[in-house]
PDB file of N, CA, C and O in Angstrom:
ATOM      1  N   MET A1500      35.737  94.642 -27.391  1.00  0.00           N
ATOM      2  CA  MET A1500      35.539  93.073 -28.381  1.00  0.00           C
ATOM      3  C   MET A1500      36.848  93.288 -28.996  1.00  0.00           C
ATOM      4  O   MET A1500      37.826  94.002 -29.177  1.00  0.00           O
ATOM      5  N   THR A1501      37.434  91.694 -28.510  1.00  0.00           N
ATOM      6  CA  THR A1501      38.819  91.260 -29.689  1.00  0.00           C
ATOM      7  C   THR A1501      38.347  90.551 -30.747  1.00  0.00           C
ATOM      8  O   THR A1501      37.687  89.962 -31.005  1.00  0.00           O
ATOM      9  N   PHE A1502      39.964  91.110 -31.905  1.00  0.00           N
ATOM     10  CA  PHE A1502      40.149  90.139 -32.895  1.00  0.00           C
ATOM     11  C   PHE A1502      40.974  89.294 -32.924  1.00  0.00           C
ATOM     12  O   PHE A1502      42.157  89.893 -32.396  1.00  0.00           O
ATOM     13  N   PRO A1503      40.836  88.339 -33.543  1.00  0.00           N
ATOM     14  CA  PRO A1503      41.777  87.207 -33.755  1.00  0.00           C
ATOM     15  C   PRO A1503      43.427  88.053 -34.650  1.00  0.00           C
ATOM     16  O   PRO A1503      42.997  88.287 -35.569  1.00  0.00           O
ATOM     17  N   ALA A1504      44.276  87.546 -34.043  1.00  0.00           N
ATOM     18  CA  ALA A1504      45.467  88.202 -34.403  1.00  0.00           C
ATOM     19  C   ALA A1504      45.828  87.541 -36.116  1.00  0.00           C
ATOM     20  O   ALA A1504      45.792  86.668 -36.144  1.00  0.00           O
ATOM     21  N   PRO A1505      45.737  88.417 -36.857  1.00  0.00           N
ATOM     22  CA  PRO A1505      46.266  87.669 -38.159  1.00  0.00           C
ATOM     23  C   PRO A1505      48.176  87.229 -38.298  1.00  0.00           C
ATOM     24  O   PRO A1505      48.958  87.612 -37.785  1.00  0.00           O
ATOM     25  N   THR A1506      47.811  85.569 -38.864  1.00  0.00           N
ATOM     26  CA  THR A1506      48.684  85.389 -39.212  1.00  0.00           C
ATOM     27  C   THR A1506      48.883  84.480 -40.359  1.00  0.00           C
ATOM     28  O   THR A1506      48.026  84.371 -40.979  1.00  0.00           O
ATOM     29  N   ALA A1507      50.330  84.057 -40.405  1.00  0.00           N
ATOM     30  CA  ALA A1507      50.635  83.388 -41.547  1.00  0.00           C
ATOM     31  C   ALA A1507      50.494  82.070 -41.597  1.00  0.00           C
ATOM     32  O   ALA A1507      50.499  81.556 -42.518  1.00  0.00           O
ATOM     33  N   ALA A1508      50.207  81.019 -41.021  1.00  0.00           N
ATOM     34  CA  ALA A1508      50.059  80.384 -40.099  1.00  0.00           C
ATOM     35  C   ALA A1508      49.064  79.971 -41.135  1.00  0.00           C
ATOM     36  O   ALA A1508      49.106  78.756 -41.623  1.00  0.00           O
ATOM     37  N   THR A1509      48.084  80.599 -40.995  1.00  0.00           N
ATOM     38  CA  THR A1509      47.082  79.939 -41.617  1.00  0.00           C
ATOM     39  C   THR A1509      46.960  79.338 -43.272  1.00  0.00           C
ATOM     40  O   THR A1509      47.158  78.399 -43.518  1.00  0.00           O
ATOM     41  N   ASP A1510      47.895  79.991 -44.266  1.00  0.00           N
ATOM     42  CA  ASP A1510      48.085  79.920 -45.444  1.00  0.00           C
ATOM     43  C   ASP A1510      49.322  79.010 -45.376  1.00  0.00           C
ATOM     44  O   ASP A1510      48.816  78.081 -46.336  1.00  0.00           O
ATOM     45  N   ASP A1511      50.327  79.018 -44.398  1.00  0.00           N
ATOM     46  CA  ASP A1511      51.200  77.855 -44.546  1.00  0.00           C
ATOM     47  C   ASP A1511      50.618  76.789 -43.759  1.00  0.00           C
ATOM     48  O   ASP A1511      50.493  75.366 -44.845  1.00  0.00           O
ATOM     49  N   ASP A1512      49.482  76.276 -43.271  1.00  0.00           N
ATOM     50  CA  ASP A1512      49.031  75.650 -42.943  1.00  0.00           C
ATOM     51  C   ASP A1512      47.913  75.042 -44.307  1.00  0.00           C
ATOM     52  O   ASP A1512      47.739  73.721 -44.292  1.00  0.00           O
ATOM     53  N   ALA A1513      47.812  75.807 -44.964  1.00  0.00           N
ATOM     54  CA  ALA A1513      46.846  75.800 -45.977  1.00  0.00           C
ATOM     55  C   ALA A1513      47.651  74.982 -47.249  1.00  0.00           C
ATOM     56  O   ALA A1513      47.686  74.029 -47.814  1.00  0.00           O
ATOM     57  N   SER A1514      49.198  75.790 -47.725  1.00  0.00           N
ATOM     58  CA  SER A1514      49.650  75.145 -48.338  1.00  0.00           C
ATOM     59  C   SER A1514      50.615  73.487 -47.795  1.00  0.00           C
ATOM     60  O   SER A1514      50.460  72.956 -48.731  1.00  0.00           O
ATOM     61  N   THR A1515      50.511  73.667 -46.843  1.00  0.00           N
ATOM     62  CA  THR A1515      51.063  72.286 -46.684  1.00  0.00           C
ATOM     63  C   THR A1515      50.154  71.283 -46.555  1.00  0.00           C
ATOM     64  O   THR A1515      50.605  69.986 -46.927  1.00  0.00           O
ATOM     65  N   ASP A1516      48.871  71.374 -46.277  1.00  0.00           N
ATOM     66  CA  ASP A1516      47.799  70.529 -46.272  1.00  0.00           C
ATOM     67  C   ASP A1516      47.665  70.356 -47.669  1.00  0.00           C
ATOM     68  O   ASP A1516      47.764  68.574 -48.531  1.00  0.00           O
ATOM     69  N   GLU A1517      47.755  71.152 -48.996  1.00  0.00           N
ATOM     70  CA  GLU A1517      47.616  70.784 -50.335  1.00  0.00           C
ATOM     71  C   GLU A1517      49.036  69.828 -50.967  1.00  0.00           C
ATOM     72  O   GLU A1517      48.956  69.200 -51.631  1.00  0.00           O
ATOM     73  N   VAL A1518      50.197  70.078 -50.358  1.00  0.00           N
ATOM     74  CA  VAL A1518      51.350  69.945 -50.783  1.00  0.00           C
ATOM     75  C   VAL A1518      50.526  68.304 -50.353  1.00  0.00           C
ATOM     76  O   VAL A1518      51.389  67.361 -51.086  1.00  0.00           O
ATOM     77  N   SER A1519      50.900  67.855 -49.165  1.00  0.00           N
ATOM     78  CA  SER A1519      50.704  66.805 -48.430  1.00  0.00           C
ATOM     79  C   SER A1519      49.806  65.672 -49.441  1.00  0.00           C
ATOM     80  O   SER A1519      50.193  64.906 -49.398  1.00  0.00           O
ATOM     81  N   ARG A1520      48.424  66.366 -49.753  1.00  0.00           N
ATOM     82  CA  ARG A1520      47.602  65.653 -50.461  1.00  0.00           C
ATOM     83  C   ARG A1520      48.175  65.604 -51.790  1.00  0.00           C
ATOM     84  O   ARG A1520      47.850  64.141 -52.309  1.00  0.00           O
ATOM     85  N   ALA A1521      48.733  66.266 -52.684  1.00  0.00           N
ATOM     86  CA  ALA A1521      49.880  65.998 -53.595  1.00  0.00           C
ATOM     87  C   ALA A1521      50.728  64.835 -53.302  1.00  0.00           C
ATOM     88  O   ALA A1521      50.461  63.879 -54.161  1.00  0.00           O
ATOM     89  N   VAL A1522      51.310  64.786 -51.918  1.00  0.00           N
ATOM     90  CA  VAL A1522      52.470  64.102 -52.049  1.00  0.00           C
ATOM     91  C   VAL A1522      51.897  62.545 -52.238  1.00  0.00           C
ATOM     92  O   VAL A1522      52.324  61.612 -52.705  1.00  0.00           O
ATOM     93  N   ASN A1523      50.512  63.070 -51.412  1.00  0.00           N
ATOM     94  CA  ASN A1523      49.665  60.983 -51.291  1.00  0.00           C
ATOM     95  C   ASN A1523      49.266  60.678 -52.516  1.00  0.00           C
ATOM     96  O   ASN A1523      49.379  59.490 -52.642  1.00  0.00           O
ATOM     97  N   GLY A1524      48.746  61.843 -52.901  1.00  0.00           N
ATOM     98  CA  GLY A1524      47.424  61.251 -54.501  1.00  0.00           C
ATOM     99  C   GLY A1524      48.432  60.746 -55.590  1.00  0.00           C
ATOM    100  O   GLY A1524      48.730  59.530 -56.183  1.00  0.00           O
ATOM    101  N   ALA A1525      50.376  61.425 -55.350  1.00  0.00           N
ATOM    102  CA  ALA A1525      51.033  60.951 -56.399  1.00  0.00           C
ATOM    103  C   ALA A1525      51.682  59.524 -55.817  1.00  0.00           C
ATOM    104  O   ALA A1525      51.929  58.928 -56.623  1.00  0.00           O
ATOM    105  N   ILE A1526      52.053  59.704 -54.075  1.00  0.00           N
ATOM    106  CA  ILE A1526      52.731  58.265 -54.178  1.00  0.00           C
ATOM    107  C   ILE A1526      51.598  57.150 -54.489  1.00  0.00           C
ATOM    108  O   ILE A1526      51.616  55.861 -54.979  1.00  0.00           O
ATOM    109  N   SER A1527      50.161  57.233 -54.678  1.00  0.00           N
ATOM    110  CA  SER A1527      48.825  56.175 -54.743  1.00  0.00           C
ATOM    111  C   SER A1527      48.928  56.068 -56.174  1.00  0.00           C
ATOM    112  O   SER A1527      48.222  54.850 -56.096  1.00  0.00           O
ATOM    113  N   LYS A1528      49.331  56.717 -57.126  1.00  0.00           N
ATOM    114  CA  LYS A1528      49.347  56.509 -58.423  1.00  0.00           C
ATOM    115  C   LYS A1528      50.362  55.419 -58.996  1.00  0.00           C
ATOM    116  O   LYS A1528      50.504  55.523 -60.093  1.00  0.00           O
ATOM    117  N   LEU A1529      51.331  55.300 -58.119  1.00  0.00           N
ATOM    118  CA  LEU A1529      52.892  55.011 -58.363  1.00  0.00           C
ATOM    119  C   LEU A1529      52.385  53.063 -58.615  1.00  0.00           C
ATOM    120  O   LEU A1529      51.506  52.452 -58.215  1.00  0.00           O
ATOM    121  N   PRO A1530      52.201  52.351 -59.249  1.00  0.00           N
ATOM    122  CA  PRO A1530      52.236  51.009 -59.884  1.00  0.00           C
ATOM    123  C   PRO A1530      52.529  50.223 -58.410  1.00  0.00           C
ATOM    124  O   PRO A1530      53.428  50.978 -57.479  1.00  0.00           O
ATOM    125  N   THR A1531      51.715  49.240 -58.389  1.00  0.00           N
ATOM    126  CA  THR A1531      51.586  48.848 -57.176  1.00  0.00           C
ATOM    127  C   THR A1531      53.252  48.271 -56.697  1.00  0.00           C
ATOM    128  O   THR A1531      53.868  48.721 -55.170  1.00  0.00           O
ATOM    129  N   ARG A1532      53.790  47.273 -57.359  1.00  0.00           N
ATOM    130  CA  ARG A1532      55.212  47.042 -56.484  1.00  0.00           C
ATOM    131  C   ARG A1532      56.126  48.111 -56.563  1.00  0.00           C
ATOM    132  O   ARG A1532      56.730  48.194 -55.176  1.00  0.00           O
ATOM    133  N   CYS A1533      56.193  49.064 -56.863  1.00  0.00           N
ATOM    134  CA  CYS A1533      56.435  50.203 -57.186  1.00  0.00           C
ATOM    135  C   CYS A1533      56.226  51.248 -56.026  1.00  0.00           C
ATOM    136  O   CYS A1533      57.210  51.618 -55.282  1.00  0.00           O
ATOM    137  N   ARG A1534      55.011  51.613 -56.010  1.00  0.00           N
ATOM    138  CA  ARG A1534      54.590  52.173 -54.216  1.00  0.00           C
ATOM    139  C   ARG A1534      54.787  51.171 -53.318  1.00  0.00           C
ATOM    140  O   ARG A1534      55.810  51.796 -52.043  1.00  0.00           O
ATOM    141  N   GLU A1535      54.936  49.722 -53.161  1.00  0.00           N
ATOM    142  CA  GLU A1535      55.037  49.154 -52.178  1.00  0.00           C
ATOM    143  C   GLU A1535      56.742  49.407 -51.387  1.00  0.00           C
ATOM    144  O   GLU A1535      57.168  49.254 -50.410  1.00  0.00           O
ATOM    145  N   ILE A1536      57.721  49.091 -52.723  1.00  0.00           N
ATOM    146  CA  ILE A1536      59.112  49.174 -52.445  1.00  0.00           C
ATOM    147  C   ILE A1536      58.961  50.397 -52.198  1.00  0.00           C
ATOM    148  O   ILE A1536      59.901  50.873 -50.860  1.00  0.00           O
ATOM    149  N   PHE A1537      58.844  51.989 -52.571  1.00  0.00           N
ATOM    150  CA  PHE A1537      58.894  53.373 -52.307  1.00  0.00           C
ATOM    151  C   PHE A1537      58.566  53.593 -50.787  1.00  0.00           C
ATOM    152  O   PHE A1537      59.017  54.042 -49.950  1.00  0.00           O
ATOM    153  N   VAL A1538      57.244  53.276 -50.671  1.00  0.00           N
ATOM    154  CA  VAL A1538      57.086  52.940 -48.963  1.00  0.00           C
ATOM    155  C   VAL A1538      57.599  52.405 -48.121  1.00  0.00           C
ATOM    156  O   VAL A1538      58.056  52.738 -46.757  1.00  0.00           O
ATOM    157  N   MET A1539      58.165  51.192 -48.361  1.00  0.00           N
ATOM    158  CA  MET A1539      59.214  50.047 -47.334  1.00  0.00           C
ATOM    159  C   MET A1539      60.555  51.167 -46.562  1.00  0.00           C
ATOM    160  O   MET A1539      61.153  51.314 -45.673  1.00  0.00           O
ATOM    161  N   SER A1540      60.641  51.516 -47.878  1.00  0.00           N
ATOM    162  CA  SER A1540      62.127  52.581 -47.999  1.00  0.00           C
ATOM    163  C   SER A1540      61.620  53.552 -46.973  1.00  0.00           C
ATOM    164  O   SER A1540      62.600  54.274 -46.013  1.00  0.00           O
ATOM    165  N   ARG A1541      60.837  54.654 -47.091  1.00  0.00           N
ATOM    166  CA  ARG A1541      60.587  55.969 -46.950  1.00  0.00           C
ATOM    167  C   ARG A1541      60.116  55.964 -45.331  1.00  0.00           C
ATOM    168  O   ARG A1541      60.082  56.627 -44.380  1.00  0.00           O
ATOM    169  N   GLU A1542      59.027  55.152 -45.814  1.00  0.00           N
ATOM    170  CA  GLU A1542      58.161  55.284 -44.209  1.00  0.00           C
ATOM    171  C   GLU A1542      58.396  54.297 -43.574  1.00  0.00           C
ATOM    172  O   GLU A1542      58.330  54.336 -41.934  1.00  0.00           O
ATOM    173  N   GLY A1543      58.902  52.901 -43.588  1.00  0.00           N
ATOM    174  CA  GLY A1543      59.800  52.000 -43.047  1.00  0.00           C
ATOM    175  C   GLY A1543      60.657  51.974 -42.816  1.00  0.00           C
ATOM    176  O   GLY A1543      61.339  51.326 -41.908  1.00  0.00           O
ATOM    177  N   ASN A1544      61.557  53.057 -42.974  1.00  0.00           N
ATOM    178  CA  ASN A1544      63.446  53.181 -42.700  1.00  0.00           C
ATOM    179  C   ASN A1544      64.003  51.865 -43.367  1.00  0.00           C
ATOM    180  O   ASN A1544      64.563  51.426 -42.342  1.00  0.00           O
ATOM    181  N   MET A1545      63.404  51.148 -44.143  1.00  0.00           N
ATOM    182  CA  MET A1545      64.363  49.985 -44.777  1.00  0.00           C
ATOM    183  C   MET A1545      65.286  50.577 -45.456  1.00  0.00           C
ATOM    184  O   MET A1545      65.276  51.036 -46.355  1.00  0.00           O
ATOM    185  N   THR A1546      65.989  49.432 -45.249  1.00  0.00           N
ATOM    186  CA  THR A1546      67.511  49.781 -46.495  1.00  0.00           C
ATOM    187  C   THR A1546      66.990  48.645 -47.502  1.00  0.00           C
ATOM    188  O   THR A1546      66.368  48.370 -47.620  1.00  0.00           O
ATOM    189  N   TYR A1547      67.726  49.289 -48.409  1.00  0.00           N
ATOM    190  CA  TYR A1547      67.584  48.314 -50.034  1.00  0.00           C
ATOM    191  C   TYR A1547      67.715  47.102 -49.738  1.00  0.00           C
ATOM    192  O   TYR A1547      67.021  46.241 -50.494  1.00  0.00           O
ATOM    193  N   ALA A1548      68.714  47.011 -49.124  1.00  0.00           N
ATOM    194  CA  ALA A1548      69.103  45.142 -49.212  1.00  0.00           C
ATOM    195  C   ALA A1548      67.889  44.835 -48.294  1.00  0.00           C
ATOM    196  O   ALA A1548      67.630  43.611 -48.262  1.00  0.00           O
ATOM    197  N   GLU A1549      67.361  45.381 -47.558  1.00  0.00           N
ATOM    198  CA  GLU A1549      66.174  44.564 -46.308  1.00  0.00           C
ATOM    199  C   GLU A1549      64.760  44.628 -47.013  1.00  0.00           C
ATOM    200  O   GLU A1549      64.463  43.181 -46.849  1.00  0.00           O
ATOM    201  N   ILE A1550      64.896  45.969 -47.780  1.00  0.00           N
ATOM    202  CA  ILE A1550      63.626  45.932 -48.827  1.00  0.00           C
ATOM    203  C   ILE A1550      63.792  44.359 -49.953  1.00  0.00           C
ATOM    204  O   ILE A1550      62.900  43.390 -49.856  1.00  0.00           O
ATOM    205  N   ALA A1551      65.090  44.412 -50.191  1.00  0.00           N
ATOM    206  CA  ALA A1551      64.888  43.184 -51.231  1.00  0.00           C
ATOM    207  C   ALA A1551      65.108  41.792 -50.472  1.00  0.00           C
ATOM    208  O   ALA A1551      64.817  40.330 -50.840  1.00  0.00           O
ATOM    209  N   ASN A1552      65.616  41.896 -49.194  1.00  0.00           N
ATOM    210  CA  ASN A1552      65.125  40.364 -48.306  1.00  0.00           C
ATOM    211  C   ASN A1552      63.806  39.729 -48.442  1.00  0.00           C
ATOM    212  O   ASN A1552      63.050  38.877 -48.159  1.00  0.00           O
ATOM    213  N   ALA A1553      63.166  41.367 -48.153  1.00  0.00           N
ATOM    214  CA  ALA A1553      61.964  40.824 -47.249  1.00  0.00           C
ATOM    215  C   ALA A1553      60.886  40.660 -48.737  1.00  0.00           C
ATOM    216  O   ALA A1553      59.593  39.611 -48.370  1.00  0.00           O
ATOM    217  N   LEU A1554      61.372  40.931 -49.744  1.00  0.00           N
ATOM    218  CA  LEU A1554      60.543  40.535 -51.319  1.00  0.00           C
ATOM    219  C   LEU A1554      61.172  39.317 -51.593  1.00  0.00           C
ATOM    220  O   LEU A1554      60.458  39.443 -52.781  1.00  0.00           O
ATOM    221  N   GLY A1555      62.063  39.068 -51.354  1.00  0.00           N
ATOM    222  CA  GLY A1555      63.070  37.817 -52.287  1.00  0.00           C
ATOM    223  C   GLY A1555      63.215  38.479 -53.665  1.00  0.00           C
ATOM    224  O   GLY A1555      63.053  37.536 -54.566  1.00  0.00           O
ATOM    225  N   ILE A1556      63.649  39.674 -53.998  1.00  0.00           N
ATOM    226  CA  ILE A1556      64.062  40.015 -55.481  1.00  0.00           C
ATOM    227  C   ILE A1556      65.027  41.549 -55.016  1.00  0.00           C
ATOM    228  O   ILE A1556      66.306  40.686 -53.683  1.00  0.00           O
ATOM    229  N   SER A1557      66.038  41.360 -55.871  1.00  0.00           N
ATOM    230  CA  SER A1557      67.374  41.861 -55.596  1.00  0.00           C
ATOM    231  C   SER A1557      67.725  43.347 -55.598  1.00  0.00           C
ATOM    232  O   SER A1557      66.370  43.904 -55.348  1.00  0.00           O
ATOM    233  N   ILE A1558      68.832  43.565 -54.811  1.00  0.00           N
ATOM    234  CA  ILE A1558      69.227  44.972 -54.399  1.00  0.00           C
ATOM    235  C   ILE A1558      68.421  45.944 -55.432  1.00  0.00           C
ATOM    236  O   ILE A1558      68.416  47.210 -55.570  1.00  0.00           O
ATOM    237  N   LYS A1559      69.691  45.074 -57.010  1.00  0.00           N
ATOM    238  CA  LYS A1559      69.454  46.297 -58.519  1.00  0.00           C
ATOM    239  C   LYS A1559      67.837  46.726 -58.351  1.00  0.00           C
ATOM    240  O   LYS A1559      67.100  47.606 -58.727  1.00  0.00           O
ATOM    241  N   THR A1560      66.887  45.107 -58.642  1.00  0.00           N
ATOM    242  CA  THR A1560      65.214  45.490 -58.290  1.00  0.00           C
ATOM    243  C   THR A1560      64.738  46.860 -57.711  1.00  0.00           C
ATOM    244  O   THR A1560      64.044  47.401 -58.215  1.00  0.00           O
ATOM    245  N   VAL A1561      65.313  46.781 -56.372  1.00  0.00           N
ATOM    246  CA  VAL A1561      64.887  47.859 -55.603  1.00  0.00           C
ATOM    247  C   VAL A1561      65.482  48.629 -55.614  1.00  0.00           C
ATOM    248  O   VAL A1561      64.282  50.041 -56.008  1.00  0.00           O
ATOM    249  N   GLU A1562      66.735  49.000 -56.270  1.00  0.00           N
ATOM    250  CA  GLU A1562      67.174  50.528 -56.722  1.00  0.00           C
ATOM    251  C   GLU A1562      66.205  50.870 -58.131  1.00  0.00           C
ATOM    252  O   GLU A1562      66.328  52.368 -58.384  1.00  0.00           O
ATOM    253  N   THR A1563      66.388  49.776 -58.862  1.00  0.00           N
ATOM    254  CA  THR A1563      65.719  50.618 -60.353  1.00  0.00           C
ATOM    255  C   THR A1563      63.968  51.150 -59.871  1.00  0.00           C
ATOM    256  O   THR A1563      63.831  52.056 -60.506  1.00  0.00           O
ATOM    257  N   GLN A1564      63.137  50.262 -59.175  1.00  0.00           N
ATOM    258  CA  GLN A1564      62.153  50.789 -58.675  1.00  0.00           C
ATOM    259  C   GLN A1564      61.883  52.251 -58.044  1.00  0.00           C
ATOM    260  O   GLN A1564      60.955  52.818 -58.419  1.00  0.00           O
ATOM    261  N   MET A1565      62.721  52.090 -57.132  1.00  0.00           N
ATOM    262  CA  MET A1565      62.924  53.401 -56.381  1.00  0.00           C
ATOM    263  C   MET A1565      63.140  54.586 -57.480  1.00  0.00           C
ATOM    264  O   MET A1565      63.033  55.887 -57.267  1.00  0.00           O
ATOM    265  N   GLY A1566      64.123  54.246 -58.207  1.00  0.00           N
ATOM    266  CA  GLY A1566      64.399  55.685 -59.103  1.00  0.00           C
ATOM    267  C   GLY A1566      63.611  55.742 -60.286  1.00  0.00           C
ATOM    268  O   GLY A1566      63.088  57.026 -59.911  1.00  0.00           O
ATOM    269  N   ARG A1567      63.052  54.452 -60.312  1.00  0.00           N
ATOM    270  CA  ARG A1567      61.128  54.584 -61.018  1.00  0.00           C
ATOM    271  C   ARG A1567      60.597  55.592 -59.952  1.00  0.00           C
ATOM    272  O   ARG A1567      59.621  56.857 -60.886  1.00  0.00           O
ATOM    273  N   ALA A1568      59.864  55.754 -59.174  1.00  0.00           N
ATOM    274  CA  ALA A1568      59.336  56.010 -58.236  1.00  0.00           C
ATOM    275  C   ALA A1568      59.045  57.189 -57.772  1.00  0.00           C
ATOM    276  O   ALA A1568      58.869  58.603 -58.331  1.00  0.00           O
ATOM    277  N   LEU A1569      61.451  57.724 -57.628  1.00  0.00           N
ATOM    278  CA  LEU A1569      61.362  59.247 -57.287  1.00  0.00           C
ATOM    279  C   LEU A1569      60.952  60.016 -58.963  1.00  0.00           C
ATOM    280  O   LEU A1569      60.790  61.032 -58.540  1.00  0.00           O
ATOM    281  N   LYS A1570      62.015  59.415 -59.950  1.00  0.00           N
ATOM    282  CA  LYS A1570      61.699  60.228 -60.962  1.00  0.00           C
ATOM    283  C   LYS A1570      59.828  60.529 -61.839  1.00  0.00           C
ATOM    284  O   LYS A1570      59.617  61.806 -61.608  1.00  0.00           O
ATOM    285  N   SER A1571      59.237  59.271 -61.032  1.00  0.00           N
ATOM    286  CA  SER A1571      57.296  59.771 -61.165  1.00  0.00           C
ATOM    287  C   SER A1571      56.883  60.826 -59.976  1.00  0.00           C
ATOM    288  O   SER A1571      56.459  61.647 -60.531  1.00  0.00           O
ATOM    289  N   LEU A1572      57.692  60.754 -58.947  1.00  0.00           N
ATOM    290  CA  LEU A1572      57.009  61.823 -58.214  1.00  0.00           C
ATOM    291  C   LEU A1572      57.790  63.312 -58.391  1.00  0.00           C
ATOM    292  O   LEU A1572      56.732  64.006 -58.079  1.00  0.00           O
ATOM    293  N   ARG A1573      59.065  63.338 -58.715  1.00  0.00           N
ATOM    294  CA  ARG A1573      59.826  64.606 -58.591  1.00  0.00           C
ATOM    295  C   ARG A1573      58.444  65.178 -59.633  1.00  0.00           C
ATOM    296  O   ARG A1573      58.104  66.167 -59.788  1.00  0.00           O
ATOM    297  N   ALA A1574      58.038  64.450 -61.262  1.00  0.00           N
ATOM    298  CA  ALA A1574      57.234  64.813 -62.046  1.00  0.00           C
ATOM    299  C   ALA A1574      55.875  65.225 -61.985  1.00  0.00           C
ATOM    300  O   ALA A1574      55.070  66.120 -62.330  1.00  0.00           O
ATOM    301  N   SER A1575      55.416  64.476 -60.993  1.00  0.00           N
ATOM    302  CA  SER A1575      53.833  64.507 -60.465  1.00  0.00           C
ATOM    303  C   SER A1575      53.847  65.919 -59.671  1.00  0.00           C
ATOM    304  O   SER A1575      52.708  66.722 -59.062  1.00  0.00           O
ATOM    305  N   LEU A1576      54.930  66.304 -59.131  1.00  0.00           N
ATOM    306  CA  LEU A1576      55.185  67.575 -57.906  1.00  0.00           C
ATOM    307  C   LEU A1576      55.596  68.449 -58.381  1.00  0.00           C
ATOM    308  O   LEU A1576      55.706  69.588 -57.353  1.00  0.00           O
ATOM    309  N   ALA A1577      56.067  68.790 -59.820  1.00  0.00           N
ATOM    310  CA  ALA A1577      56.820  69.749 -60.169  1.00  0.00           C
ATOM    311  C   ALA A1577      56.368  70.811 -59.183  1.00  0.00           C
ATOM    312  O   ALA A1577      57.363  71.855 -59.486  1.00  0.00           O
ATOM    313  N   LYS A1578      55.304  71.232 -59.584  1.00  0.00           N
ATOM    314  CA  LYS A1578      54.634  72.637 -59.042  1.00  0.00           C
ATOM    315  C   LYS A1578      55.192  73.054 -58.345  1.00  0.00           C
ATOM    316  O   LYS A1578      54.344  74.282 -57.658  1.00  0.00           O
ATOM    317  N   TYR A1579      54.929  72.019 -57.426  1.00  0.00           N
ATOM    318  CA  TYR A1579      55.437  72.833 -55.778  1.00  0.00           C
ATOM    319  C   TYR A1579      56.969  73.319 -55.460  1.00  0.00           C
ATOM    320  O   TYR A1579      57.217  73.148 -54.303  1.00  0.00           O
ATOM    321  N   ARG A1580      57.872  73.197 -56.275  1.00  0.00           N
ATOM    322  CA  ARG A1580      59.116  73.240 -55.979  1.00  0.00           C
ATOM    323  C   ARG A1580      59.493  74.476 -55.870  1.00  0.00           C
ATOM    324  O   ARG A1580      58.519  75.633 -56.161  1.00  0.00           O
TER     325      ARG A1580
END
């Protein structure tokens, strides 16, 4: 009879899944425009200038919205630091 070897990966996988769900939940709670800009930047790999051009807004607006998004995400995910 053989038994599976215990691994730390199981705990790591559970932790990773929990953090991933928390991140996705925190992103989904951002205001619509803020979330849109954040996703374009982080998942779309777009520069602030590209986002501003695509949305017809100023780069300063993109900067402000990204700052708000990051501040909100830091607060929402503080327990995972």
